[in-house]
Short mmCIF file of C-alpha atoms in Angstrom, two decimals:
data_model
loop_
_atom_site.label_atom_id
_atom_site.label_comp_id
_atom_site.label_asym_id
_atom_site.label_seq_id
_atom_site.Cartn_x
_atom_site.Cartn_y
_atom_site.Cartn_z
CA MET A 671 -0.07 0.30 0.36
CA ALA A 672 1.46 3.10 -0.60
CA PRO A 673 1.43 6.09 1.54
CA GLU A 674 -0.94 8.90 1.45
CA LEU A 675 1.17 11.84 -0.81
CA VAL A 676 3.19 13.69 1.16
CA LYS A 677 4.24 17.11 -0.30
CA PRO A 678 7.82 17.08 0.99
CA ASP A 679 9.61 21.08 1.56
CA THR A 680 13.21 19.99 2.41
CA LEU A 681 15.37 16.64 0.72
CA PHE A 682 15.33 14.19 2.34
CA MET A 683 19.44 13.87 4.33
CA GLN A 684 20.03 11.01 7.14
CA ARG A 685 23.13 12.00 9.87
CA ARG A 686 25.46 8.44 10.37
CA ARG A 687 28.00 7.97 12.30
CA ILE A 688 31.18 6.91 10.56
CA LEU A 689 32.25 4.15 12.54
CA ALA A 690 35.97 2.88 13.22
CA GLU A 691 34.66 -0.22 11.37
CA ASP A 692 34.37 1.42 8.12
CA THR A 693 38.08 2.82 8.61
CA ASP A 694 41.07 1.63 7.67
CA ALA A 695 45.15 1.15 9.88
CA ALA A 696 44.88 4.97 9.68
CA GLY A 697 40.92 5.95 10.58
CA ILE A 698 40.33 7.43 6.70
CA VAL A 699 37.54 5.59 5.63
CA TYR A 700 37.25 2.48 2.70
CA THR A 701 36.81 3.57 -0.37
CA PRO A 702 33.55 0.86 -1.01
CA ARG A 703 31.75 1.93 1.84
CA ILE A 704 30.86 4.87 -0.16
CA ALA A 705 28.73 2.47 -2.45
CA HIS A 706 27.95 1.01 0.91
CA PHE A 707 26.52 4.89 2.30
CA THR A 708 25.06 5.57 -1.27
CA VAL A 709 22.81 2.48 -1.05
CA GLU A 710 22.04 2.80 1.88
CA THR A 711 20.72 6.15 2.39
CA VAL A 712 18.28 6.08 -0.71
CA GLU A 713 17.20 2.39 0.84
CA ARG A 714 15.79 5.10 3.83
CA TRP A 715 14.79 7.79 1.18
CA LEU A 716 12.22 4.78 -0.40
CA ALA A 717 11.08 3.34 3.34
CA ILE A 718 10.13 6.38 4.90
CA ARG A 719 9.14 9.09 1.63
CA VAL A 720 7.59 6.35 -0.93
CA LEU A 721 6.89 2.44 0.28
CA ALA A 722 7.58 1.64 4.19
CA ASP A 723 6.66 -1.68 2.79
CA THR A 724 8.01 -3.06 -0.82
CA ALA A 725 6.90 -6.66 0.71
CA GLU A 726 3.61 -5.97 0.02
CA SER A 727 3.35 -3.21 -3.26
CA GLY A 728 5.17 -7.11 -4.92
CA LEU A 729 8.10 -4.91 -6.24
CA GLN A 730 11.93 -4.69 -6.08
CA ILE A 731 13.82 -2.08 -6.05
CA VAL A 732 17.93 -2.86 -7.61
CA PHE A 733 20.71 -1.37 -8.34
CA ALA A 734 21.77 -1.21 -11.10
CA SER A 735 24.32 1.25 -11.51
CA LEU A 736 26.44 3.54 -8.90
CA SER A 737 29.75 6.22 -9.66
CA CYS A 738 30.94 8.18 -6.99
CA THR A 739 33.33 11.36 -6.73
CA PHE A 740 35.20 11.32 -3.36
CA LEU A 741 36.42 15.26 -2.67
CA SER A 742 37.77 14.93 0.73
CA PRO A 743 39.10 11.91 3.28
CA MET A 744 36.71 11.31 6.50
CA ARG A 745 37.41 10.05 9.21
CA ALA A 746 36.46 7.24 12.27
CA ASP A 747 33.25 9.09 14.61
CA GLU A 748 32.83 12.35 11.77
CA ILE A 749 29.22 12.75 11.98
CA LEU A 750 28.19 12.44 7.59
CA GLU A 751 25.39 14.42 6.01
CA ILE A 752 23.98 12.54 3.38
CA SER A 753 21.19 13.86 1.13
CA VAL A 754 19.78 13.11 -1.93
CA ALA A 755 17.90 14.10 -5.00
CA LEU A 756 15.52 11.71 -7.48
CA ARG A 757 17.05 13.21 -10.97
CA ARG A 758 15.55 11.48 -13.11
CA VAL A 759 12.07 8.82 -13.01
CA GLY A 760 12.18 6.29 -15.25
CA ARG A 761 9.20 3.70 -17.29
CA SER A 762 10.98 0.91 -14.36
CA SER A 763 14.27 2.95 -13.52
CA LEU A 764 15.16 5.92 -10.56
CA GLY A 765 18.41 7.83 -11.08
CA PHE A 766 19.49 9.98 -7.94
CA GLU A 767 22.44 12.06 -7.44
CA LEU A 768 23.60 11.92 -3.57
CA VAL A 769 26.24 14.01 -1.67
CA GLY A 770 27.77 14.11 1.77
CA HIS A 771 28.79 16.53 3.62
CA GLY A 772 30.83 16.87 7.34
CA GLU A 773 28.48 17.54 9.80
CA ALA A 774 28.97 21.13 9.95
CA GLY A 775 28.10 21.63 6.17
CA ASP A 776 31.24 23.36 5.29
CA ARG A 777 32.75 20.40 3.45
CA LEU A 778 31.69 18.43 0.64
CA CYS A 779 33.06 14.75 1.40
CA TRP A 780 32.00 12.73 -1.87
CA MET A 781 29.03 13.03 -4.47
CA ALA A 782 27.74 9.98 -6.15
CA GLU A 783 24.51 9.04 -8.72
CA THR A 784 22.51 6.14 -8.22
CA VAL A 785 20.51 4.59 -10.44
CA CYS A 786 17.65 1.71 -9.29
CA VAL A 787 15.13 -0.17 -11.33
CA CYS A 788 11.85 -1.70 -10.74
CA VAL A 789 11.81 -5.24 -10.91
CA ASP A 790 9.45 -7.91 -9.46
CA PRO A 791 9.88 -10.23 -6.91
CA THR A 792 10.01 -13.56 -8.40
CA THR A 793 11.22 -12.73 -11.95
CA LEU A 794 13.91 -9.92 -11.23
CA ARG A 795 13.45 -8.70 -14.53
CA SER A 796 12.36 -4.60 -14.62
CA ARG A 797 9.03 -4.06 -14.91
CA PRO A 798 6.54 -0.87 -14.49
CA ILE A 799 6.94 1.72 -11.24
CA PRO A 800 3.41 1.13 -10.27
CA ALA A 801 1.16 3.57 -10.84
CA ALA A 802 -0.03 4.49 -7.09
CA LEU A 803 3.75 5.67 -7.19
CA LEU A 804 4.12 8.35 -9.47
CA GLY A 805 2.35 10.29 -7.38
CA ILE A 806 4.91 10.80 -4.94
CA LEU A 807 8.28 9.23 -6.94
CA GLN A 808 7.49 13.18 -9.36
CA ALA A 809 6.85 15.54 -6.34
CA GLU A 810 10.12 14.52 -5.01
CA ALA A 811 11.63 15.08 -8.67
CA ALA A 812 9.43 17.61 -8.67
CA LEU A 813 11.42 18.92 -5.18
CA ALA A 814 14.59 18.12 -6.11
CA GLU A 815 15.38 20.01 -8.98
CA ARG A 816 13.87 23.01 -7.23
CA MET A 817 16.46 22.95 -3.68
CA PRO A 818 19.92 24.02 -3.84
CA PHE A 819 22.30 20.60 -4.53
CA GLY A 820 25.81 19.58 -3.50
CA ASP A 821 28.11 22.88 -3.25
CA ARG A 822 31.59 22.21 -4.94
CA SER A 823 32.56 25.29 -3.63
CA LEU A 824 32.92 23.46 -0.24
CA ALA A 825 35.37 20.67 -2.18
CA PRO A 826 39.03 21.09 -0.97
#
């Protein structure tokens, strides 16, 4: 069941503490962990803003591509602020842009783009995004167009 359409006035953002297990011996975040942070944040965005129970809806979202640009090292115990912007709503796919800032918002640490595809959970074949979700997704994409995002002037 799709949630009631809520018109948020801000982009989705989550805070995440970098744990020791996210870092190497020098205390710097392992590069592959950024991919994990990206997937984790998009999944939370989906659960909170779009669809709390994908199993009930009969669909599954899978990640088809992901690219990252690393701009500043991150260390254990730092708090990241990770923001998500839905950039594209396709027939069966969603295109996202994410940015990770230091907690004070004064340092852009990384930027990522990812594409997710809606699939049938049994066949794992691409399927159209359910009509019941399109309005929510289109509202999120329209919000992302209006909001400032990914200020590269904060890159070191």
